[in-house]
Coordinates of C-alpha atoms and ligand atoms in Angstrom, one line a residue:
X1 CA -25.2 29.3 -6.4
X2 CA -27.6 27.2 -5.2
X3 CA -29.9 27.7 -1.9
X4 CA -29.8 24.5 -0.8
X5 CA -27.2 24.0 2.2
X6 CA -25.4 20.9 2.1
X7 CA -24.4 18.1 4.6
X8 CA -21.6 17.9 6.9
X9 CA -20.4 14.5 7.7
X10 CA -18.3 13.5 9.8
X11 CA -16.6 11.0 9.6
X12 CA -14.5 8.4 11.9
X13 CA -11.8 7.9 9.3
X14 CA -9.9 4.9 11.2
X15 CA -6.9 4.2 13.1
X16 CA -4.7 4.2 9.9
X17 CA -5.1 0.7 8.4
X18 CA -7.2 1.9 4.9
X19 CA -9.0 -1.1 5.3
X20 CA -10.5 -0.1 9.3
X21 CA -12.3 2.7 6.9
X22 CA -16.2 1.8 7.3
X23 CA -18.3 0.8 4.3
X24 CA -20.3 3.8 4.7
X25 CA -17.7 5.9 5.3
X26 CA -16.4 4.9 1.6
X27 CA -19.7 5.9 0.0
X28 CA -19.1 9.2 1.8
X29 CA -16.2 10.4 0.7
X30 CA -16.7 8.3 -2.9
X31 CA -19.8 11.2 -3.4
X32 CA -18.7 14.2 -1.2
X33 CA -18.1 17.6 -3.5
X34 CA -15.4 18.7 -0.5
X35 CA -13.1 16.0 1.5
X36 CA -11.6 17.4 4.3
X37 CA -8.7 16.1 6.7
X38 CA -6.3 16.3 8.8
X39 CA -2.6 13.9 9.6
X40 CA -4.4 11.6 11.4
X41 CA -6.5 10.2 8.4
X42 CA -4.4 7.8 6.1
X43 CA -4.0 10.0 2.9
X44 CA -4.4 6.8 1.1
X45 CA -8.6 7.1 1.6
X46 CA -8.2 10.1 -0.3
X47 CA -7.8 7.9 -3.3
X48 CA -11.5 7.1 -2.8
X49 CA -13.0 10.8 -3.4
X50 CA -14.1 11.9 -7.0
X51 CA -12.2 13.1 -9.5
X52 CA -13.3 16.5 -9.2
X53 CA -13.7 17.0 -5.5
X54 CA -12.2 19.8 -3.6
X55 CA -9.7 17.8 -1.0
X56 CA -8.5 20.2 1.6
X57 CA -5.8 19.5 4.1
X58 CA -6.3 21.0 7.3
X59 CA -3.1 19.4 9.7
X60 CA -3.4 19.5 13.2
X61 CA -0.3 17.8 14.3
X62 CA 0.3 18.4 18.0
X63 CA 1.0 22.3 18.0
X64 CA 1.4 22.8 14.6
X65 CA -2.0 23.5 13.2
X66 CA -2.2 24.1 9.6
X67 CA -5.9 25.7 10.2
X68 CA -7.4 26.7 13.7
X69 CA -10.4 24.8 15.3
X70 CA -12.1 27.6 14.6
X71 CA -11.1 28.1 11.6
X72 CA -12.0 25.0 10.3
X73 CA -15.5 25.2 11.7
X74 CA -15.8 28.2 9.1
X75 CA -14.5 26.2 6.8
X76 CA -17.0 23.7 7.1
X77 CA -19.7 25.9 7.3
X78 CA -18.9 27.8 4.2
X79 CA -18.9 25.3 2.0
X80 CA -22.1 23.5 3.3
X81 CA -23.5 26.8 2.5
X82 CA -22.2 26.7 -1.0
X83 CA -24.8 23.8 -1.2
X84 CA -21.7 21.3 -1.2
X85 CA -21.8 18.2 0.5
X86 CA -18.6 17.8 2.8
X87 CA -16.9 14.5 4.2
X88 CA -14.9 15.5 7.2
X89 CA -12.3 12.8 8.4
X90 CA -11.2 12.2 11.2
X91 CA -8.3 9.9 12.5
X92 CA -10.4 7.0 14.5
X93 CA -13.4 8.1 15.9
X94 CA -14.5 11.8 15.6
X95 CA -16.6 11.5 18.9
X96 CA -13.5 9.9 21.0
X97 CA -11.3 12.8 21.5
X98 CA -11.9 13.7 17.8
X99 CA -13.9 17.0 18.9
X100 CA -16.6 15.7 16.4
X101 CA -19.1 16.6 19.6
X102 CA -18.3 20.2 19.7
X103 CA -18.1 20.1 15.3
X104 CA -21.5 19.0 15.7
X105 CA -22.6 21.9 17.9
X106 CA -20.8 24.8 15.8
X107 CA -22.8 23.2 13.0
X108 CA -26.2 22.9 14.6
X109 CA -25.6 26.6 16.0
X110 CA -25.3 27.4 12.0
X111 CA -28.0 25.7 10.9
X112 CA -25.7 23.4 8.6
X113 CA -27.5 19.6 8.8
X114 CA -24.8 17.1 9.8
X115 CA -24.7 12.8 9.7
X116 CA -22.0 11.1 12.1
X117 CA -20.7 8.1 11.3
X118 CA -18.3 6.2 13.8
X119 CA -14.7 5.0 13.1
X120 CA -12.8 2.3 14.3
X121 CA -11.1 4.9 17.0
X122 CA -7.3 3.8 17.8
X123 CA -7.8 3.8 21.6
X124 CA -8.6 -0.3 21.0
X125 CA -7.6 -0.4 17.3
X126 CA -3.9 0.0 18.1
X127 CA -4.0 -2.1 21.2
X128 CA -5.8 -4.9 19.2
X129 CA -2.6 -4.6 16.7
X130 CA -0.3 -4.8 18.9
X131 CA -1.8 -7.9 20.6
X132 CA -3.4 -6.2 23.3
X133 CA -7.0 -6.8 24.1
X134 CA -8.1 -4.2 26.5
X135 CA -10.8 -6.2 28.0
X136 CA -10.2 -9.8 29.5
X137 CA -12.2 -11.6 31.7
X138 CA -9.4 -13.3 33.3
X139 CA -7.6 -9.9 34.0
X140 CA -9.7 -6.6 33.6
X141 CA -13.8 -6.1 33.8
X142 CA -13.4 -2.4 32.1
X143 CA -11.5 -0.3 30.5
X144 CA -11.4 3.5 30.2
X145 CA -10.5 6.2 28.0
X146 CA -8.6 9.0 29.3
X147 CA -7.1 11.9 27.8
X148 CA -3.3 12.1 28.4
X149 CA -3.0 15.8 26.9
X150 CA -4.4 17.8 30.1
X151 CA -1.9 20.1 31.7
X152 CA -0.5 18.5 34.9
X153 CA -0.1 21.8 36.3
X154 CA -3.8 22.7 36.0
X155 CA -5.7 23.6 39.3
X156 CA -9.4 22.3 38.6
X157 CA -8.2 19.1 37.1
X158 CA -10.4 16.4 35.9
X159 CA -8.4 13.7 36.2
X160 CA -9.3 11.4 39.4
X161 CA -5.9 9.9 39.8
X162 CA -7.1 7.9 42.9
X163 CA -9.8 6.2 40.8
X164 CA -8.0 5.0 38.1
X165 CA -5.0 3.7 40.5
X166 CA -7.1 1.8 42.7
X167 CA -9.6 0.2 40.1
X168 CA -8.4 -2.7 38.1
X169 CA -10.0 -1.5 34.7
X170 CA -7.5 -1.4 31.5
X171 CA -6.8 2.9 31.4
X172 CA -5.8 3.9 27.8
X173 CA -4.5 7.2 27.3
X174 CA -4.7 8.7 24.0
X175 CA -2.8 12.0 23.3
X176 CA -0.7 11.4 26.3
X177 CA 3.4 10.5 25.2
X178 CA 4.5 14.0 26.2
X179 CA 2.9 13.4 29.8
X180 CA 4.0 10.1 29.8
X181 CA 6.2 10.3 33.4
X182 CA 3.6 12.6 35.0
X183 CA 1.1 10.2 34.5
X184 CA 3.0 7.7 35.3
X185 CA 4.5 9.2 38.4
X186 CA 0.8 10.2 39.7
X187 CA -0.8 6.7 39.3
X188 CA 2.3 5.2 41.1
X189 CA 1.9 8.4 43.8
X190 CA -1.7 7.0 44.0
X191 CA -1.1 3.5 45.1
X192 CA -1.1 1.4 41.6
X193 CA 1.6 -1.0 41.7
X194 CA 5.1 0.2 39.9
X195 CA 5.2 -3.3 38.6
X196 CA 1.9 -3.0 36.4
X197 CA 2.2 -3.6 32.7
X198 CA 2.5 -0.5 30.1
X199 CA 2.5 -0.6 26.7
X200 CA 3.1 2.0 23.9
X201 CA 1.7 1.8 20.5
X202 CA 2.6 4.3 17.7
X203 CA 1.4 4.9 14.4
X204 CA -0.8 1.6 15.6
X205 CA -2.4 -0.5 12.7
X206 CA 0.4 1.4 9.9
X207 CA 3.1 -0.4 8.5
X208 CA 5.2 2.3 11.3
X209 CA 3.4 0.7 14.3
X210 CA 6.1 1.0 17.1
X211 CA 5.5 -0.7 20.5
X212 CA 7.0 -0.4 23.4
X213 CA 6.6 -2.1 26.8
X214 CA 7.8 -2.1 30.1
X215 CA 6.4 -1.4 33.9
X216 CA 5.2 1.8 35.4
X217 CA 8.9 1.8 36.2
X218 CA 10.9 1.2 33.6
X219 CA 8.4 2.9 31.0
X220 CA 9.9 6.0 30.7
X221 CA 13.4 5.0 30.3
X222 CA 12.5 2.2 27.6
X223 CA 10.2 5.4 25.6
X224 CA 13.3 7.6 25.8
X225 CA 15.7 4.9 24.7
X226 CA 13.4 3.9 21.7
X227 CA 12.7 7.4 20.7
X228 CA 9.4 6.7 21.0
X229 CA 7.2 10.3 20.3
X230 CA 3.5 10.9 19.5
X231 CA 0.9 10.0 18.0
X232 CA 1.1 6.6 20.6
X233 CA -1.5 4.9 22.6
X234 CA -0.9 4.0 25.9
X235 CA -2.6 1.1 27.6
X236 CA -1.7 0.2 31.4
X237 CA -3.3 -3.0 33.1
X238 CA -2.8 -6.6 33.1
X239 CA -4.0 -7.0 29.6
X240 CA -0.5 -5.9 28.4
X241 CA 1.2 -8.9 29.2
X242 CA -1.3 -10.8 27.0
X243 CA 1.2 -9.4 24.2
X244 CA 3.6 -11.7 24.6
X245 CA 1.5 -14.5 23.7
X246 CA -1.2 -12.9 21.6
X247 CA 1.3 -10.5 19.4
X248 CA 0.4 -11.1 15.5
X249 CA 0.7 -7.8 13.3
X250 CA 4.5 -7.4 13.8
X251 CA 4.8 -11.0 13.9
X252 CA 4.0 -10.9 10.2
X253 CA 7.2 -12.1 7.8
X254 CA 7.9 -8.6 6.0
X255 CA 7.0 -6.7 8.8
X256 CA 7.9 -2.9 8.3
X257 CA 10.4 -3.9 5.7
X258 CA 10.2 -0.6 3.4
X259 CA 9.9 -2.2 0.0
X260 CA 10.1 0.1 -3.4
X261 CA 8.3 -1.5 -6.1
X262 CA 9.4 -0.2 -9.7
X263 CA 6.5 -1.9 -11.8
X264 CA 4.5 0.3 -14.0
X265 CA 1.8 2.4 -11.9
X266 CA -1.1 0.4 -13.9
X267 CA 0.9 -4.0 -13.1
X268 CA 2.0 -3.1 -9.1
X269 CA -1.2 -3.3 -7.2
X270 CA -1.3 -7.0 -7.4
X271 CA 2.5 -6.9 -6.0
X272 CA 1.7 -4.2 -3.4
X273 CA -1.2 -6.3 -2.1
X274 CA 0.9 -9.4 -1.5
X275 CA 3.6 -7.8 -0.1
X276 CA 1.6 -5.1 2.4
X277 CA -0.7 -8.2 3.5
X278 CA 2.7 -9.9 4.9
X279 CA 3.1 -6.5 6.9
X280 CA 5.5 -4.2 4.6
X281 CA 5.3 -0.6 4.0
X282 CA 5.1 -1.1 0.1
X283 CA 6.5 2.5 -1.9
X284 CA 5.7 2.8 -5.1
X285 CA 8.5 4.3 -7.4
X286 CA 7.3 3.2 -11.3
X287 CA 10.5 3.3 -13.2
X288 CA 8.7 2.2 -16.3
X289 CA 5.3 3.4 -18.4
X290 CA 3.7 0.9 -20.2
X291 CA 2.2 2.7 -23.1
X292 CA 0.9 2.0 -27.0
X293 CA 3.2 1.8 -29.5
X294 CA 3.9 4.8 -31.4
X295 CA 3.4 3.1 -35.2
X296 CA 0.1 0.7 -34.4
X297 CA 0.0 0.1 -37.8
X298 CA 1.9 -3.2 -38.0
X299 CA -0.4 -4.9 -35.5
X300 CA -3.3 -3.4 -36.9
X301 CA -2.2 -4.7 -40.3
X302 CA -1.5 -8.4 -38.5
X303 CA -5.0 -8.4 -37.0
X304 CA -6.7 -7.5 -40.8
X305 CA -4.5 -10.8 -41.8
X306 CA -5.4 -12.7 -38.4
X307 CA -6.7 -15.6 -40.9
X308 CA -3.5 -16.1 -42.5
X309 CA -2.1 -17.0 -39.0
X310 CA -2.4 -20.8 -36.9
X311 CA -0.9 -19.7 -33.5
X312 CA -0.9 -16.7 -31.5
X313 CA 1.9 -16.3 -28.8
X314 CA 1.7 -13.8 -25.9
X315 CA 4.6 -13.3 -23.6
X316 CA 3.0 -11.0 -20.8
X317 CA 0.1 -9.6 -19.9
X318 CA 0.5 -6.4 -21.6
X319 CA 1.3 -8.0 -24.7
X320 CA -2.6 -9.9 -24.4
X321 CA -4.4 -6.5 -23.5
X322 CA -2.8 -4.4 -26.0
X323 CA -3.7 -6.9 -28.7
X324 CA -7.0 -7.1 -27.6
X325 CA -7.5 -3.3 -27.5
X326 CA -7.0 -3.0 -30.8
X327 CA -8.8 -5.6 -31.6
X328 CA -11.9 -4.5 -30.4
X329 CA -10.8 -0.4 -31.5
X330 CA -11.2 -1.9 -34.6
X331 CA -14.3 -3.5 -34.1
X332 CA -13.3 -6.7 -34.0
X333 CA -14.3 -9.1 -31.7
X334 CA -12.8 -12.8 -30.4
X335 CA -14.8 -14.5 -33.1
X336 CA -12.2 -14.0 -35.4
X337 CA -9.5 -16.2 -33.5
X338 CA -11.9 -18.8 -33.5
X339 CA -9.3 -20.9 -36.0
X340 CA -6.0 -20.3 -34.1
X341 CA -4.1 -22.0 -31.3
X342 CA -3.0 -20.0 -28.2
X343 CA 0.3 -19.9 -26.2
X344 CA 1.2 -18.4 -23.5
X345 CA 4.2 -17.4 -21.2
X346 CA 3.2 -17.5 -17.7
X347 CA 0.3 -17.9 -15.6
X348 CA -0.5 -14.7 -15.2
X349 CA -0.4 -14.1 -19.0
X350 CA -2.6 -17.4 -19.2
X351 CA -5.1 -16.0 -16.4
X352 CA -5.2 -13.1 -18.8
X353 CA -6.3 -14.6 -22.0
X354 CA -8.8 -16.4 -20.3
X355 CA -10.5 -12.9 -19.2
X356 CA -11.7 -12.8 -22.7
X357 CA -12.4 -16.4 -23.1
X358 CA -10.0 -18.0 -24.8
X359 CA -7.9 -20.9 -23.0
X360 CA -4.3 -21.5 -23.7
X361 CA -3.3 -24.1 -25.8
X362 CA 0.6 -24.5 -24.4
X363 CA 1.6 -23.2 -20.8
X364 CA 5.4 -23.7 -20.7
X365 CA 6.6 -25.4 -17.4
X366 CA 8.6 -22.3 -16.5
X367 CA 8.2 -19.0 -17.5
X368 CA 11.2 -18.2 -20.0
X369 CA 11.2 -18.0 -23.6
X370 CA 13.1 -21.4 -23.6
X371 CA 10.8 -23.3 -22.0
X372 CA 7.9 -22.1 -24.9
X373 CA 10.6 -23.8 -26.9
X374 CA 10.5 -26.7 -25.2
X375 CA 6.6 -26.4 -25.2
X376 CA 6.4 -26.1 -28.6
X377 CA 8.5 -28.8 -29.5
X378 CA 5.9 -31.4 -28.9
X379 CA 3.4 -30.1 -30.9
X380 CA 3.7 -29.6 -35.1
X381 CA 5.3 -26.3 -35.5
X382 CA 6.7 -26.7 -38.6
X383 CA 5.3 -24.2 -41.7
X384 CA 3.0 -22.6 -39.6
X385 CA 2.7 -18.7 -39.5
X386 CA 3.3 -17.8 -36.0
X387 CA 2.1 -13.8 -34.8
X388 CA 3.8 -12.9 -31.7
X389 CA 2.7 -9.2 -30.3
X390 CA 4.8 -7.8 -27.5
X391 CA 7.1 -5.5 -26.5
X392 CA 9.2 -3.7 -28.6
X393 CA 12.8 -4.4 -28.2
X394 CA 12.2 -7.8 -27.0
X395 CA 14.6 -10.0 -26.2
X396 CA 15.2 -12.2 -29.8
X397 CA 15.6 -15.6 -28.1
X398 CA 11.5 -16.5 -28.6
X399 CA 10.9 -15.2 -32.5
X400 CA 15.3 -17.1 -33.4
X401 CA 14.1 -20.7 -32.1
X402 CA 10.9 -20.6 -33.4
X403 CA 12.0 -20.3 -37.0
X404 CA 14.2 -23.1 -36.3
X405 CA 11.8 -25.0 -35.9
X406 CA 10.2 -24.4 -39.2
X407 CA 7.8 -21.9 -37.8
X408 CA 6.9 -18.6 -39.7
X409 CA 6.9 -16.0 -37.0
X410 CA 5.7 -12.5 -37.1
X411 CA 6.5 -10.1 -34.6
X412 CA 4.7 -7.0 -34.2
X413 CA 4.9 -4.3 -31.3
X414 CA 2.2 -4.6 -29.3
X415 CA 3.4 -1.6 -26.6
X416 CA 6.0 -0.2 -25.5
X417 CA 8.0 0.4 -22.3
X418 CA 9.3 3.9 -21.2
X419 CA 11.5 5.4 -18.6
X420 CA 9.2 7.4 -15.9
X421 CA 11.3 9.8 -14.2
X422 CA 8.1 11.5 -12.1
X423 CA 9.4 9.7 -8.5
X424 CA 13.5 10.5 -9.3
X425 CA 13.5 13.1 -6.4
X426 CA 11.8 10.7 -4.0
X427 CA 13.6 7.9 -4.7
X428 CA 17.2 9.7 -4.7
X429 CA 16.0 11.5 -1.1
X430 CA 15.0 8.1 0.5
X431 CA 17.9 6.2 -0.3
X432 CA 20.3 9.0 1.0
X433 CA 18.5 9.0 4.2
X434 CA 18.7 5.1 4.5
X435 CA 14.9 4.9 4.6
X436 CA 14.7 1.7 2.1
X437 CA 15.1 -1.8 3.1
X438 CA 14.1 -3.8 -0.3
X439 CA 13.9 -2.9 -3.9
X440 CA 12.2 -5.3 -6.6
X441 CA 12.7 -5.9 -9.7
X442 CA 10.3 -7.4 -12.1
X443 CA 11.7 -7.5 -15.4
X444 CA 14.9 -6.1 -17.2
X445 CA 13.5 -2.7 -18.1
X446 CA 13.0 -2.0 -14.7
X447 CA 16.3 -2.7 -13.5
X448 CA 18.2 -0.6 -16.1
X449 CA 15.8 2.4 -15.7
X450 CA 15.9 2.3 -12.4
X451 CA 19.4 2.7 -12.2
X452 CA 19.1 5.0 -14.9
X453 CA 16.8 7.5 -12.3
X454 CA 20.4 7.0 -10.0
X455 CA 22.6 8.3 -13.0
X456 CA 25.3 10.5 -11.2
X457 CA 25.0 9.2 -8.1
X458 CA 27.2 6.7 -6.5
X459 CA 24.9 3.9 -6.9
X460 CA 27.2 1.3 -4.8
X461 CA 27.1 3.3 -1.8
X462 CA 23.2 4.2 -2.1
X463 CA 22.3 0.7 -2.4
X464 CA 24.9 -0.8 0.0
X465 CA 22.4 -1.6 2.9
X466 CA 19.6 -2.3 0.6
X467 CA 18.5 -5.9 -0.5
X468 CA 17.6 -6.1 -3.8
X469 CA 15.1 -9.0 -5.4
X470 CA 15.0 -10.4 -8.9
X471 CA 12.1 -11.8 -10.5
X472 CA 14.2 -14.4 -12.0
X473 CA 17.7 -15.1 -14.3
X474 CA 17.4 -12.7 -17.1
X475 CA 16.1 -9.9 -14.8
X476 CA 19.3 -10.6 -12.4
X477 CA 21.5 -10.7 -15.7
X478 CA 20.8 -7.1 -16.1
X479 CA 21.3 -6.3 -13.2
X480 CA 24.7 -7.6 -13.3
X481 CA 25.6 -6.2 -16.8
X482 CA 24.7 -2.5 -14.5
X483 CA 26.9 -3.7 -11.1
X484 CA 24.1 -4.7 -9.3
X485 CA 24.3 -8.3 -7.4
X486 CA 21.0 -9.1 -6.3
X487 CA 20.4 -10.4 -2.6
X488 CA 17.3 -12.4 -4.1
X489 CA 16.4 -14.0 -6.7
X490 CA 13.1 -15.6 -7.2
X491 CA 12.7 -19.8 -7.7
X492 CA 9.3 -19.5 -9.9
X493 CA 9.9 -16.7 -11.7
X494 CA 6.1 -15.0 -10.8
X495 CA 5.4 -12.8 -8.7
X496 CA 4.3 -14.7 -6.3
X497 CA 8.3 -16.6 -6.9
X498 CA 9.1 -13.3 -6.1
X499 CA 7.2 -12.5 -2.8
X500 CA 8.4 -16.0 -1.5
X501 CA 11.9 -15.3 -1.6
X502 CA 11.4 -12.1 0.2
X503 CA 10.0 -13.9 3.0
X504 CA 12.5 -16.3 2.4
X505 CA 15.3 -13.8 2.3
X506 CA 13.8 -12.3 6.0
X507 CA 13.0 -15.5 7.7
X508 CA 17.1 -16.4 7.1
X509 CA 18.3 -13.2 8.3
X510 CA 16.4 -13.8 11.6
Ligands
LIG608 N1 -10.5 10.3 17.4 C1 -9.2 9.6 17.5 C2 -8.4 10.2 18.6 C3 -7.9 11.6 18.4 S1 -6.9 12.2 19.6 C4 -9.5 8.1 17.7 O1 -10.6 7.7 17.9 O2 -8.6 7.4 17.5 C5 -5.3 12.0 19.0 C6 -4.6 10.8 19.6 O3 -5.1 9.6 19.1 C7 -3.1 10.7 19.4 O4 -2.4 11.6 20.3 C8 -2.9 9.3 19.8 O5 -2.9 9.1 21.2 C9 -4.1 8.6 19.3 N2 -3.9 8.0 17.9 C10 -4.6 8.3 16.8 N3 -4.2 7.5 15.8 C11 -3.3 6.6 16.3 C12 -2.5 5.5 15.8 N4 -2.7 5.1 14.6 N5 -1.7 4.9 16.7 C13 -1.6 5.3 17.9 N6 -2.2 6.3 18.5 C14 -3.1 7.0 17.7

């Protein structure tokens, strides 16, 4: 127990788009000893708290509140007590109808010290997303922010209806979908023209954002028919009709396209980048673990005799940092492949190898083992000893034309790929409830252990309405061999090959 107290921050945790989070509000949470937040904050900035922070979920979703105010101010106090610093997020901006204001009272009253630092808040984050700037000079010389949650029926109401109807600012109403006719109804009952432009925006600046649009009177209908419910902004004013011209984020070519990636855990951020950049809600189901081999003593034995070998050939990327880690575990370093020559499959592989400095001798022109063939066919093959790390089980295409070329190949395991079960449950429940558009597939093992995760199910009717994307031929041929057509199959056979024919894929079924 310490005596010092320690600091509350709060903290405007953004609209929802993990990368509206502030620099400083990173270096918050990256050192706070207790993370607290509630549904509003993107669970993904949790990521950025230590390893051995307390992180404390404390809901709040309209009505159902996991924790009371109050008892959440005793939370906070508490721990600051316990000499812990704290990082409180909160969705947007904690002093726009975040409460942060009366936080920061309770705290002051206890004598807890307390740093705010702003968010992006979603009153313009979501608008701005949904093409909507809320000031114009053409159209609006304000904008206000008005709180959509108060009860109509209240006697000493702060709402000044008649100001807001007459004025020509841009009125955005946060917490207000529930209200929505009332507040409709009064503005209208106030004199603002029934024609005026309204927008909804929910889950604005997520993969989710829904919009909605309409007129003070045809709002409500058009919310109702789209099954449009909370959290929403909703912005009134001329500025809406700016939308149809200055719409971008929904525009985007994968656009809320729910998109499973099965890649190891450790290979899919590159993948998930790409593809949530172009607008899709990426989910992450790993069907395969990439880990060492269980007997490391052939490569280990293979990098003792590295001298005895001319060319080194790596097929993936796992391949080139699984060799190297054992290099170096057995303190080795690259100056010992000083006298070989280097190929590569791919690329990325290629991209790889140069991390630790070494450039590739041969870069096939596509990225099968029979274009290395091909490769290797123009340079002098023959009698030389050839050490090929990669993945055990292989395919046997690579190592069988090699030696007929006169080469002396050696293949060692350099890793191996395993089935990871951990996101069955998820994976099973999503597809039942039709909540995948796109699955992707980036080499064979992740085909057949995915539909190894399905096992009893019937996996033609749990895929029926989903489209699923190849990396490339061999990848596909698996998939066949297990029933599975796919919708897509990459040209280049990257990554990147892949992302393109997703777009591809969309762009035709528009
Ligand atoms: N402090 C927050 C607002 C909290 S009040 C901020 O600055 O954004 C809660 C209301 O915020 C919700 O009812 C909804 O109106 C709005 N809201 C928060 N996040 C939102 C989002 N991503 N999209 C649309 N509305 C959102």
């Amino acid at each position: 127990m310490t005596n010092k107290t320690g600091i509350v921050y709060l903290i405007g945790a953004g609209p929802g788009d993990p990368g509206l989070l502030t620099i400083k509000a990173k270096e918050c949470i990256e050192t706070a000893d207790v993370v607290v937040y509630d549904y509003l904050a993107s669970p993904f900035l949790l990521d950025y708290a230590g390893s051995d922070a307390q992180i404390i979920y404390v809901g709040k979703k309209g009505g159902d509140h996991t924790l009371s105010q109050d008892k959440i101010n005793l939370l906070l106090v508490d721990k600051a007590k316990e000499g812990l610093d704290v990082a409180r997020l909160k969705g947007g901006d904690p002093f726009v109808f975040g409460r942060g204001g009366e936080e920061a009272q309770m705290l002051l009253s206890h004598g807890v010290p307390y740093e705010v630092i702003p968010g992006v808040t979603s009153a313009i984050a979501a608008p701005a997303y949904a093409g909507i700037p809320v000031t114009h000079r053409d159209h609006t010389s304000f904008v206000s922010f008005i709180t959509g949650h108060e009860d109509p029926t209240k006697k000493d109401t702060s709402m000044q209806w008649d100001v807001y109807a007459k004025s020509n600012a841009t009125l955005v109403f946060l917490m207000g979908v529930k209200n929505l006719k009332n507040i409709v109804k009064n503005l209208i009952a106030h004199g603002k023209e029934s024609n005026t432009p309204i927008a909804l925006v929910r889950w604005g600046t997520t993969a989710k954002q829904q919009t909605v649009t309409g007129t003070l009177e045809t709002i409500v209908e058009r919310v109702k028919l789209a099954k449009l419910t909370s959290p929403a902004i909703i912005i009134i004013g001329h500025v809406v009709s700016l939308r149809d011209e200055l719409a971008w984020f929904d525009k985007r070519p994968l656009f809320g396209k729910r998109i499973v990636i099965t890649r190891a855990r450790a290979q899919a951020s590159n993948l998930v980048s790409m593809l949530a950049r172009l607008g899709a809600h990426c989910i992450e189901i790993p069907s395969i673990r990439i880990v060492p081999p269980q007997d490391l003593d052939s490569l280990k034995k293979s990098i003792e005799d590295i001298s005895k070998y001319d060319w080194l050939v790596f097929t993936s990327v796992n391949g080139v940092k699984f060799f190297f880690d054992t290099l170096f575990d057995m303190g080795r370093d690259v100056r010992v492949l000083g006298h070989l020559k280097f190929a590569c499959i791919g690329p990325v592989t290629k991209e790889r190898l140069r991390d630790f400095g070494i450039t590739s001798d041969i870069l096939p022109q596509t990225y099968r083992a029979e274009s290395v063939i091909d490769a290797f066919s123009m340079v002098e093959i023959k009698d030389k000893k050839v050490l090929l790390p990669r993945a055990k089980k292989a395919r046997t295409i690579l190592p069988e034309e090699l030696t007929k070329m006169g080469a002396r190949v050696d293949e060692v395991t350099a890793y191996e790929t395993r089935l990871d079960v951990e996101g069955k449950e998820e994976l099973i429940s999503l597809l039942e409830s039709n909540e995948i558009d796109a699955v992707t597939f980036t080499s064979s093992s992740t085909v057949s252990n995915f539909m190894s995760m399905l096992e009893s199910k019937d996996t033609k009717k749990l895929l029926k309405n989903v489209v699923t994307a190849s990396i490339g031929p061999i990848t596909s041929d698996t998939a066949r061999s297990l029933d599975i057509e796919p919708a897509i199959e990459a040209k280049e056979y990257t990554i990147q090959g892949l992302v393109d024919s997703l777009i591809a894929y969309y762009e035709s079924e528009k």
